[in-house]
Short mmCIF file of C-alpha atoms in Angstrom, two decimals:
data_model
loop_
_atom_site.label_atom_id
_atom_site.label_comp_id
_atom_site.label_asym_id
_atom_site.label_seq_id
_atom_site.Cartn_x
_atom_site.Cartn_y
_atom_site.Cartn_z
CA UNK O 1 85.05 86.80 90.60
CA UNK O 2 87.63 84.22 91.47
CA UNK O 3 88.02 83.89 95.84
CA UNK O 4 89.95 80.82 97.56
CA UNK O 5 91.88 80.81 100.58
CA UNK O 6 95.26 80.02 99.67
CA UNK O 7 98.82 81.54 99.57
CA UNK O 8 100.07 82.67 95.91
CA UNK O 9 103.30 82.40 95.76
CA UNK O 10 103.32 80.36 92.87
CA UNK O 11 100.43 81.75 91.63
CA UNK O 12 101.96 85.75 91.30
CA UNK O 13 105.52 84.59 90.56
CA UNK O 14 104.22 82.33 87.17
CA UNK O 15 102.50 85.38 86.12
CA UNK O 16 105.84 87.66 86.36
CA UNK O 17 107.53 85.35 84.15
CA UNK O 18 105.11 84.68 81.98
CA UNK O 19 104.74 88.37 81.05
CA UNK O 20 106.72 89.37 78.15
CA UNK O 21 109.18 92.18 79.06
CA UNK O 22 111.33 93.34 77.41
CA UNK O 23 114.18 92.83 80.51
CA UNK O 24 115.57 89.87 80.47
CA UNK O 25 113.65 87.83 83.07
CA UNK O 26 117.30 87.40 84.97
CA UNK O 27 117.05 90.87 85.30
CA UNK O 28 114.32 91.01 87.91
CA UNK O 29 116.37 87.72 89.60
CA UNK O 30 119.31 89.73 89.52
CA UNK O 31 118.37 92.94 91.02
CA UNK O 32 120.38 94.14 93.98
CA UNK O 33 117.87 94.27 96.75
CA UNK O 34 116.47 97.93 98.03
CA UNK O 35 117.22 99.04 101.20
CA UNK O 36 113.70 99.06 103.06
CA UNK O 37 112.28 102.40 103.27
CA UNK O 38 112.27 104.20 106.45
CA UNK O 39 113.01 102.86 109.96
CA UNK O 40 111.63 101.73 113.79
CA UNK O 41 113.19 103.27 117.01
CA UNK O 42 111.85 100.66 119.50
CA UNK O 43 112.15 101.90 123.29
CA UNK O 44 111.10 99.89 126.44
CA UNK O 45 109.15 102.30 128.85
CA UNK O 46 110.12 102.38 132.66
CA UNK O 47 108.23 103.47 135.61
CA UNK O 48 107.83 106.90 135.76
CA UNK O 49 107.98 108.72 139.73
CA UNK O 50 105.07 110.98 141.50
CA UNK O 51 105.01 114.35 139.74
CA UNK O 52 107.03 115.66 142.61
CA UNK O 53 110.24 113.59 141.87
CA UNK O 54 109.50 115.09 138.05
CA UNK O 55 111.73 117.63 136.16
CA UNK O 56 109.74 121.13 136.92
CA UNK O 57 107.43 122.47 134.39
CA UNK O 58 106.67 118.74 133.39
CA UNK O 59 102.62 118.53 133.73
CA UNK O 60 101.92 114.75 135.88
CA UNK O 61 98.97 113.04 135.15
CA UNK O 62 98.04 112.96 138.67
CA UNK O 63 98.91 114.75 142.12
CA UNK O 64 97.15 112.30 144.25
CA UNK O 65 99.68 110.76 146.17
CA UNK O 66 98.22 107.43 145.63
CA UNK O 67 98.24 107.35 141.99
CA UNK O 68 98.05 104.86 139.84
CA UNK O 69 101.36 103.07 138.26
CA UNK O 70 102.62 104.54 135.24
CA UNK O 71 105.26 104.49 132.85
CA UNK O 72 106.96 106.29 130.16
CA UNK O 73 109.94 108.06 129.17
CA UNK O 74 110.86 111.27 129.95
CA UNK O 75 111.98 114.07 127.39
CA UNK O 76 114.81 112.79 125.05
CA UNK O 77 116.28 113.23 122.01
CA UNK O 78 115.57 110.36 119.11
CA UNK O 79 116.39 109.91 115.33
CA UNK O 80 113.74 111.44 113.26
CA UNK O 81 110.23 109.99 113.31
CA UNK O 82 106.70 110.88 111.74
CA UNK O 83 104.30 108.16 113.44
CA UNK O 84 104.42 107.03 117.04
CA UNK O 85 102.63 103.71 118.99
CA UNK O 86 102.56 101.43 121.61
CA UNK O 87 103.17 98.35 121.84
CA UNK O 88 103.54 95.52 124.85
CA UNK O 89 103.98 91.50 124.47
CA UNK O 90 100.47 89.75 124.56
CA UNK O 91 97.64 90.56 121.87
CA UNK O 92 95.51 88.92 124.30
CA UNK O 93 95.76 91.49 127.16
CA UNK O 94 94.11 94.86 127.00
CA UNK O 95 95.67 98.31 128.53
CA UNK O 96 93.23 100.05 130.21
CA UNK O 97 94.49 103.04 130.97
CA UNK O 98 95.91 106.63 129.15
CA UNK O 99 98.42 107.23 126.96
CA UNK O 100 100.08 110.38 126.21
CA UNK O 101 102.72 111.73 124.13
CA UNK O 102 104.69 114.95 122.84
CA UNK O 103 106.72 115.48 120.20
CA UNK O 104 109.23 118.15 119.25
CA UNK O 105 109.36 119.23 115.21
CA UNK O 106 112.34 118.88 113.40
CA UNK O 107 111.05 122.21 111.41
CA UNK O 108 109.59 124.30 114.43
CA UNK O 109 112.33 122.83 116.99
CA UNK O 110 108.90 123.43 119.06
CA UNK O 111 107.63 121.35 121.55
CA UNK O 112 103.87 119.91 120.48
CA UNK O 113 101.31 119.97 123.83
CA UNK O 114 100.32 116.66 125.40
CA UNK O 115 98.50 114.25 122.58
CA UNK O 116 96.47 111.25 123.17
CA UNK O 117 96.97 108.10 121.66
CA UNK O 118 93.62 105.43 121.11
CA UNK O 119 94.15 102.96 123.34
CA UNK O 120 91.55 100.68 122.18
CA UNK O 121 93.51 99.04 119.07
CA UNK O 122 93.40 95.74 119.27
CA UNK O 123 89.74 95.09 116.98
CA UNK O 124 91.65 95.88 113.84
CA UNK O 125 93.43 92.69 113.38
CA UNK O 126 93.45 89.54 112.30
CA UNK O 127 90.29 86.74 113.26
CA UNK O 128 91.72 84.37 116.79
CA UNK O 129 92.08 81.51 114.53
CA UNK O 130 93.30 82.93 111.55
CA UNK O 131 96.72 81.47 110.46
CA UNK O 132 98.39 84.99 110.40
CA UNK O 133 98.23 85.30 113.90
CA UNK O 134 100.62 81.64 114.50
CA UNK O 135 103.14 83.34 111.61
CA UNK O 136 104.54 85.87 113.70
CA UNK O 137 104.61 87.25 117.58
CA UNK O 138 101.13 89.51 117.73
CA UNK O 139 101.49 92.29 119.86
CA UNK O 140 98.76 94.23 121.63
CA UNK O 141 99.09 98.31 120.52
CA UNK O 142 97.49 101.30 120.47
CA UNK O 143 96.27 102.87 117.74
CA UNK O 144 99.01 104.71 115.26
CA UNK O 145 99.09 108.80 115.51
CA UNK O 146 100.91 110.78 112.80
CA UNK O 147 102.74 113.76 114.34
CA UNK O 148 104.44 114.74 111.38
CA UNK O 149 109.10 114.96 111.30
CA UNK O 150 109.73 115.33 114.54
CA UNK O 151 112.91 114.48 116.48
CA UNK O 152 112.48 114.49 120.59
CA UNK O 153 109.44 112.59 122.11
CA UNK O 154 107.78 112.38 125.87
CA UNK O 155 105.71 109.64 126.44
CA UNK O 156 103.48 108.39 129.38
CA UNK O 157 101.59 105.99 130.31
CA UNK O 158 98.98 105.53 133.62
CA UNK O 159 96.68 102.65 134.04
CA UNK O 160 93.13 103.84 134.91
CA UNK O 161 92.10 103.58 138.85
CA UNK O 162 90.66 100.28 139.69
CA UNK O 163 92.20 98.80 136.31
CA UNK O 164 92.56 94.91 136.64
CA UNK O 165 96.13 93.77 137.66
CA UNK O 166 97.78 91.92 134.50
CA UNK O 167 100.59 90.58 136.21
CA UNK O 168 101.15 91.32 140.14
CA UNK O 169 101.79 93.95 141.38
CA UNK O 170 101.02 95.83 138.07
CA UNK O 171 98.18 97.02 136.28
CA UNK O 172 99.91 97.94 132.63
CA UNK O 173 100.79 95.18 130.50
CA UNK O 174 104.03 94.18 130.32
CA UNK O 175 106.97 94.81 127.80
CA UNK O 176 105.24 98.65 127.07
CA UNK O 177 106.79 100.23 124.64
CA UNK O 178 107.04 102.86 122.54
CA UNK O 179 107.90 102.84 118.78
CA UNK O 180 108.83 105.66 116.38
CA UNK O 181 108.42 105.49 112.72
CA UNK O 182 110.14 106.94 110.21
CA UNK O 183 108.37 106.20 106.57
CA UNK O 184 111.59 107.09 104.71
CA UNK O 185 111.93 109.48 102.05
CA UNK O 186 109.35 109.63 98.85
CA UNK O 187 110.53 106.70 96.27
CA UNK O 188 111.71 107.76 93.01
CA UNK O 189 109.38 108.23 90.29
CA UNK O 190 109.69 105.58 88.33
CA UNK O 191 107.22 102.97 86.45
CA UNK O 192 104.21 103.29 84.40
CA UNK O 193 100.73 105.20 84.93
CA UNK O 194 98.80 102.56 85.04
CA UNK O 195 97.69 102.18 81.35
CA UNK O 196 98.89 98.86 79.48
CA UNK O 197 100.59 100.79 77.52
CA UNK O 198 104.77 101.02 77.25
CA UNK O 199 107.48 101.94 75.40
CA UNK O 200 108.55 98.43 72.91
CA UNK O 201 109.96 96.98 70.13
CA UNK O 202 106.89 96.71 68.50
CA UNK O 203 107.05 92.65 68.97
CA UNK O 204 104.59 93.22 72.00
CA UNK O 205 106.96 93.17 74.32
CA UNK O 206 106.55 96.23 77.15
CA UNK O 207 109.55 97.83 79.28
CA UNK O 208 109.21 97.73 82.79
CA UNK O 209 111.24 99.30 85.67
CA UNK O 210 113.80 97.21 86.97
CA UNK O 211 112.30 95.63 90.57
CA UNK O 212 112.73 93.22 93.85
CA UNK O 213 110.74 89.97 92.87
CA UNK O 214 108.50 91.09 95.79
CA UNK O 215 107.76 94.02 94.23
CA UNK O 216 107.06 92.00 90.63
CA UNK O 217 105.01 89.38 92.58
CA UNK O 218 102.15 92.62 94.34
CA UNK O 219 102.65 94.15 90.81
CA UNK O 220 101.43 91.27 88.88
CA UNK O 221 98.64 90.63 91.14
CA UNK O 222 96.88 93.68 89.41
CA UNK O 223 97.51 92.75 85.86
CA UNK O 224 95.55 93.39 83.66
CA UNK O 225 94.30 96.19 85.57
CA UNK O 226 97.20 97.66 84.67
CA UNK O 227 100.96 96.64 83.79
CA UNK O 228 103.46 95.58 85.98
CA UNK O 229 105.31 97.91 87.69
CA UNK O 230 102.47 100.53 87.56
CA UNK O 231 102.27 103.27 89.91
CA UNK O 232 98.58 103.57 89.84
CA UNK O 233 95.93 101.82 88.08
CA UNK O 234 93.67 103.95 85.93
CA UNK O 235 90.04 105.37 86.36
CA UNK O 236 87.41 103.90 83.96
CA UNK O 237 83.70 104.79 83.40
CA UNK O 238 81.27 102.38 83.90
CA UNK O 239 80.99 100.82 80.92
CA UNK O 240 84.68 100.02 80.29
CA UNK O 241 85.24 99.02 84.29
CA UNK O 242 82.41 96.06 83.47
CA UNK O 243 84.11 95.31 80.56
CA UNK O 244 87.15 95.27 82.04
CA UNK O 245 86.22 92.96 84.92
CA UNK O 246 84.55 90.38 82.36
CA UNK O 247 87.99 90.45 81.17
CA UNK O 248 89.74 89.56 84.30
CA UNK O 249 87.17 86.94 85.68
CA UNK O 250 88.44 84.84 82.64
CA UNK O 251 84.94 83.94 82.25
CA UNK O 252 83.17 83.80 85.44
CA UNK O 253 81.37 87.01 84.32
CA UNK O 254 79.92 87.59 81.43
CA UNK O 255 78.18 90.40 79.23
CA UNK O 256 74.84 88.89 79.53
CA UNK O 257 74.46 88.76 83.17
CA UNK O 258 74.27 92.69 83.18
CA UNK O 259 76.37 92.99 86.66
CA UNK O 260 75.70 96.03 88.47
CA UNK O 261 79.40 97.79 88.63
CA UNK O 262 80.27 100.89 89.79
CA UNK O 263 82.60 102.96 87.65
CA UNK O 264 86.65 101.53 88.79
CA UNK O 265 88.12 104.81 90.88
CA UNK O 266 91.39 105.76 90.13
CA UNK O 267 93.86 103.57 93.21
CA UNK O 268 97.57 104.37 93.55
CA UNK O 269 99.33 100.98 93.58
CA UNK O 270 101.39 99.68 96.45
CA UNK O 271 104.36 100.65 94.37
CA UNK O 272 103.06 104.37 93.57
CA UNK O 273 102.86 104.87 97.65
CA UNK O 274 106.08 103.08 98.22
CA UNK O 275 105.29 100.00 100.08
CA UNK O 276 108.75 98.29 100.77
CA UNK O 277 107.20 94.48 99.64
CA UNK O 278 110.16 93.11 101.38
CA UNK O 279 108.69 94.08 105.18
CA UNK O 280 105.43 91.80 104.10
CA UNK O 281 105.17 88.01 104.53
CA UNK O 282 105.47 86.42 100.90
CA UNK O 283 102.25 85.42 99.38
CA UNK O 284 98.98 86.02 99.57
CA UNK O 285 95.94 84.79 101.40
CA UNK O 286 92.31 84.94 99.99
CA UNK O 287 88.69 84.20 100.75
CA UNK O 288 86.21 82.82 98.50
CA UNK O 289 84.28 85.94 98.05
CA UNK O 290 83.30 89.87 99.37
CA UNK O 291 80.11 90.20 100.86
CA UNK O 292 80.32 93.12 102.86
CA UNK O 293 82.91 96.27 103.24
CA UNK O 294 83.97 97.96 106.73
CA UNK O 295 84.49 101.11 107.00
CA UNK O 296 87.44 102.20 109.45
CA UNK O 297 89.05 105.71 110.17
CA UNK O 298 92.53 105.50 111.17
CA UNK O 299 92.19 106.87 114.09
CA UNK O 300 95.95 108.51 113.48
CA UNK O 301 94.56 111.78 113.43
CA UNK O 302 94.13 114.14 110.53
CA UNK O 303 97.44 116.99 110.98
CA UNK O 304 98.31 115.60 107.74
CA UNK O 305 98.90 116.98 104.45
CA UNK O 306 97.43 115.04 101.75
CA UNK O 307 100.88 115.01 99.88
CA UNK O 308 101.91 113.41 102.78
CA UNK O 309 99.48 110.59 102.51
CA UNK O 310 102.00 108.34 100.84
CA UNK O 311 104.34 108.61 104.17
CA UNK O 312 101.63 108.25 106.50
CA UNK O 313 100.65 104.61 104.24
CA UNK O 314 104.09 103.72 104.66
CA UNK O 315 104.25 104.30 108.79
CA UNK O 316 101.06 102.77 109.33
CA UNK O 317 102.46 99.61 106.81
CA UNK O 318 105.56 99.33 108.90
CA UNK O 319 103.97 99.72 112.16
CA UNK O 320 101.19 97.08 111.17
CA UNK O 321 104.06 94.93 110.03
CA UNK O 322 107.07 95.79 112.40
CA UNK O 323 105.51 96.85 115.66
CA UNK O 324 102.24 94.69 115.72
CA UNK O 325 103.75 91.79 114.25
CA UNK O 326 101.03 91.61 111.41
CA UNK O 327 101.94 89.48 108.08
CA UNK O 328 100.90 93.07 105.55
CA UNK O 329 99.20 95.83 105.99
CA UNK O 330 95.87 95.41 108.06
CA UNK O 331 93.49 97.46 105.45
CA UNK O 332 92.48 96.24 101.74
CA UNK O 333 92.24 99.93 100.65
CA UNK O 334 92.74 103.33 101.94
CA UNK O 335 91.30 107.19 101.46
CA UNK O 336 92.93 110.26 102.09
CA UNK O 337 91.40 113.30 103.23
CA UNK O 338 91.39 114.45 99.76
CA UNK O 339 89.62 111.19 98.70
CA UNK O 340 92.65 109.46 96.77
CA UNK O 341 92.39 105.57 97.03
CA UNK O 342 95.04 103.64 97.80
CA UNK O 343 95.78 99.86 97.46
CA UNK O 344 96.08 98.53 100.64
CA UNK O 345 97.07 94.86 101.72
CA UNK O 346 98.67 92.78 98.77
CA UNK O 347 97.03 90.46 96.37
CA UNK O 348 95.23 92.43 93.84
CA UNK O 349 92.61 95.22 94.08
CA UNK O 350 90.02 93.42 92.13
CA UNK O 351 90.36 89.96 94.17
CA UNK O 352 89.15 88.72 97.78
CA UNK O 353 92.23 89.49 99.69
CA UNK O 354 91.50 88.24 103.50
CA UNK O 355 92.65 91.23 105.62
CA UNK O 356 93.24 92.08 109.18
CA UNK O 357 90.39 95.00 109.42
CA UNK O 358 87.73 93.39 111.66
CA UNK O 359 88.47 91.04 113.90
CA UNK O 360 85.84 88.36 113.78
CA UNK O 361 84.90 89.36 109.97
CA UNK O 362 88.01 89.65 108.13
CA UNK O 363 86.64 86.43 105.92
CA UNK O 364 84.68 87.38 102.99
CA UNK O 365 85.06 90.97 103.65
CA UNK O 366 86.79 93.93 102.65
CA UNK O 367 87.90 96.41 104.85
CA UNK O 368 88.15 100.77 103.69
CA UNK O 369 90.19 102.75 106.52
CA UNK O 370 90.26 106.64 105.89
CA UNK O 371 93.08 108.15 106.68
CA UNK O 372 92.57 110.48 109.70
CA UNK O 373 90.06 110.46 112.97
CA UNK O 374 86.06 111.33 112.81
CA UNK O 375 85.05 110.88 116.38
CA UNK O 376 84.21 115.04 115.95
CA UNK O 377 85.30 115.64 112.98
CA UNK O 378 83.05 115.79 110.06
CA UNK O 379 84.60 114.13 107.45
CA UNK O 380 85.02 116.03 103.69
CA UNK O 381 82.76 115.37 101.41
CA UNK O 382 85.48 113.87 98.68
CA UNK O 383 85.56 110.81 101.16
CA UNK O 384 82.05 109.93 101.50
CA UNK O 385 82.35 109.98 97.78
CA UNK O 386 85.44 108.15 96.78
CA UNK O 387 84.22 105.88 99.63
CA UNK O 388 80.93 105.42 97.11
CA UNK O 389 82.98 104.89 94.12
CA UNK O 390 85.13 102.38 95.53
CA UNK O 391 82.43 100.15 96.83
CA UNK O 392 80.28 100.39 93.90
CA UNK O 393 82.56 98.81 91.95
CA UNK O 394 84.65 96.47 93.96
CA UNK O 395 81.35 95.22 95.75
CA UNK O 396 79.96 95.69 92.04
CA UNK O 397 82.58 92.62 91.09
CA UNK O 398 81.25 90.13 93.36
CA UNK O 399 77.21 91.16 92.83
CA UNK O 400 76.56 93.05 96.04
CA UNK O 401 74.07 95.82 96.18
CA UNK O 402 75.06 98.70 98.67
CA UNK O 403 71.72 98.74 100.10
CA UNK O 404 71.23 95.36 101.01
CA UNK O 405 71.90 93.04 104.08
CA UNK O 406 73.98 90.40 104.51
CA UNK O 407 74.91 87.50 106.63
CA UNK O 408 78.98 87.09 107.81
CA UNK O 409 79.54 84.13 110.43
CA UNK O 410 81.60 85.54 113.08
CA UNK O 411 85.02 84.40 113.49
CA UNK O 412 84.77 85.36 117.85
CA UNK O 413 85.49 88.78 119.03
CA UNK O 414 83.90 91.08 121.99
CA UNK O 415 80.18 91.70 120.04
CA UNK O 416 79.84 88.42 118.73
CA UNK O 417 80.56 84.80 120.25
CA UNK O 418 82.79 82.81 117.19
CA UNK O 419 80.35 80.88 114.75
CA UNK O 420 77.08 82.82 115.02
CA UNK O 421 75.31 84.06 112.09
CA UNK O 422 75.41 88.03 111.86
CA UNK O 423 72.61 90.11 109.84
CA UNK O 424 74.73 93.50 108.91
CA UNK O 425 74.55 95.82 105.90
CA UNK O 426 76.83 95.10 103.31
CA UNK O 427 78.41 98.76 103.76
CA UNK O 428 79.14 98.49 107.20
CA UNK O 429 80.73 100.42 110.15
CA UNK O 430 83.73 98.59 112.00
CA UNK O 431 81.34 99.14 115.12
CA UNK O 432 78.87 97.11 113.70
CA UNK O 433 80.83 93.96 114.00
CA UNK O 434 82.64 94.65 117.01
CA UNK O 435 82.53 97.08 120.47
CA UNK O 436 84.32 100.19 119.15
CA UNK O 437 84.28 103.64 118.58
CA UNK O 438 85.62 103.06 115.00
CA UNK O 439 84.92 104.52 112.66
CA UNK O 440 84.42 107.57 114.55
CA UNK O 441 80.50 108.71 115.31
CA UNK O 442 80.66 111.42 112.30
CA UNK O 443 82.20 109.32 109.99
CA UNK O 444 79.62 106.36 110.83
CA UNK O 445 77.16 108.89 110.43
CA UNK O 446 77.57 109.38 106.69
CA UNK O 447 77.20 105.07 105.69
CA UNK O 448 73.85 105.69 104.99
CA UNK O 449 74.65 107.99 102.12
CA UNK O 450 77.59 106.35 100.97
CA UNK O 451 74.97 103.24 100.37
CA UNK O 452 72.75 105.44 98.63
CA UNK O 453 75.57 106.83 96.54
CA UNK O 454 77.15 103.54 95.77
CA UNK O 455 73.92 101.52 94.51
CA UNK O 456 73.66 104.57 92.08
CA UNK O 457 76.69 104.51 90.84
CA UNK O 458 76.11 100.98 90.00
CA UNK O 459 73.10 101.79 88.32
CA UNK O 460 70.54 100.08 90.56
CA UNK O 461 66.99 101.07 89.85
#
């Protein structure tokens, strides 16, 4: 398949208006612009006082006089969120400490116990010298957890004892804060199932739902995996998903070469989950090919329905975006706990979209996040399978075999020093290219199967 590093603007928006619609192609320019979906609640943190000084009944974090600084908020009332994070100024400096937060449900009006939030956050993102990190302010952050509507929120925050000082006298980083996310309500359902199929005029010319030229420009980078507008893009067995992706290399593949391709799983689009394109920076940014995929959980917990997926996709997407100051969403794909896939950062499913997944290997890689965290808890065996059937074929489109090693050249991070050549398995653990816990030990646990599974499914003696 196709892979260059280069933004697409041009590329995506020539191939909305060369697509023959039956709207008028002013009426994509002329669409009123949709109010982005859902909202943040950004709110500093301030030194919190010795439990003594604390309202009664509050638990402290420590009754040693001499404890360590900390900071939070006390109990307050907020606008309803679903997601919660923190966030401080410099990417660069780590928080070594614990962080802690309650919530109160909008439909229990009950106070949740005291939760706590990864700290160690700052591997998923984008390589040191990647140009994505000189678009925008990064912003160190924990990881994201999903508490579900809730409307009141405690938070806390104490460095760890003997922490190093980032800025005297204090051991937390500075600017802490603490960001709620509200994904917004469920998009309407509107645009086509994925087929390229529509309603006509018989002059092959296809209807499409009226959208934001961001919107058209994601859209179109999955044609002719599907139409435009499409709120998922279809299953196909294995024979049709080669065929298929002979189709879309425009030549680069062909029928003789007998490529080993999984069966394509069935992805909800951007669109189907309700990704509001206008948060993202325009354009897209590729590498030249996929070697390897890294597996990620979340790490947002898993107290989430998986109707609910589509909400939690859109409060991780804002917080990537909003709160950590990323360019899209940080994953290429992502599975819920009922092993739906999900199209992840923008540029097309079947291309070599650079993310911001492993820092130090985002280049010629693909990153898989499942939705929800593994550290002890097993995860269902729908995952380990649609994590199978997604690599089969999307490795299966740029020749990799499952089982096999490759090398990546590391772009610098805490395992690896930048520029040294790294042996790894082309299914691959986020651990395995940097020092985390990621993707959880029971989730890492199951790779080997999933490789197993996924050179199968490709049909690899």
């Amino acid at each position: 398949m196709r892979g260059f590093l280069a933004s697409s603007i041009g590329v995506a928006t020539a191939a909305v208006l060369a697509l023959p619609l039956a709207l008028p192609t002013p009426a994509l320019a002329e669409t009123a612009p949709v109010t982005p979906a859902g909202s943040t609640q950004s709110l500093p943190l301030v030194p919190l006082g010795p439990p003594a000084t604390r309202a009664p009944g509050v638990p402290g974090m420590s009754a040693s006089p001499g404890r360590t600084e900390t900071q939070g908020l006390t109990a307050r009332e907020v606008k309803t969120f679903s997601l919660v994070g923190v966030v401080w100024d410099d990417a660069a400096t780590e928080l070594h400490g614990r962080v802690q937060v309650r919530t109160r449900s909008t439909r229990t009006a009950t106070w949740s116990d005291w939760q706590d939030v990864e700290t160690h956050n700052g591997e998923h993102a984008a390589d040191l010298d990647a140009a994505e990190r000189g678009s925008r302010p990064i912003r160190g952050a924990t990881a994201p957890l999903w508490v579900g509507e809730s409307d009141a929120v405690e938070v806390r925050v104490q460095a760890e004892p003997g922490a190093p000082t980032t800025r005297a006298p204090s051991r937390l980083p500075t600017g802490l804060r603490i960001e709620l996310v509200d994904p917004g309500a469920e998009p309407p359902a509107t645009g086509s199932d994925g087929k390229n199929t529509g309603p006509g005029d018989g002059k092959g010319e296809v209807a499409v739902p009226a959208m934001t030229m961001e919107t058209a420009e994601s859209s179109a980078a999955n044609v002719p995996h599907a139409s435009l507008g499409a709120n998922e893009i279809t299953a196909l067995d294995k024979a049709d998903s080669t065929a298929d992706a002979i189709f879309a290399s425009e030549g680069e593949l062909s029928a003789a070469a007998a490529p080993y391709i999984g069966p394509r799983p069935r992805i909800v689009t951007r669109k189907g989950w309700g990704a509001n394109e206008g948060l993202r920076e325009p354009g897209f940014v590729y590498t030249s090919t996929v070697k390897a995929a890294f597996v990620h959980h979340s790490a947002s917990g898993n107290n989430y329905a998986c109707k609910d997926a589509p909400a939690v996709l859109r409060s991780l997407y804002r917080y990537h975006v909003i709160s950590n100051g990323w360019r899209d969403f940080g994953y290429n794909f992502a599975v819920d706990k009922c092993g739906t896939v999900y199209e992840g950062r923008a540029g097309g499913v079947s291309k070599a979209v650079m993310g911001a997944h492993t820092m130090g290997f985002n280049t010629n890689s693909m990153g898989v996040a499942v939705l929800g965290t593994f550290t002890s808890t097993n995860p269902p065996a729908v995952v380990v399978d649609s994590v199978a059937r997604l690599t089969a074929w999307k490795l299966g489109l740029f020749g990799r075999d499952p089982r096999a090693k490759t090398t990546l050249t590391s772009g610098g991070g805490n395992r690896y020093p930048k520029g040294k050549s790294v042996s790894m398995n082309v299914i691959s653990g986020h651990r395995d290219g940097f020092a985390t816990q990621c993707p959880g030990a029971k989730l890492y646990n199951k790779l080997g199967a999933t490789r197993t599974a996924s050179a199968k499914l490709q049909g690899r003696p």
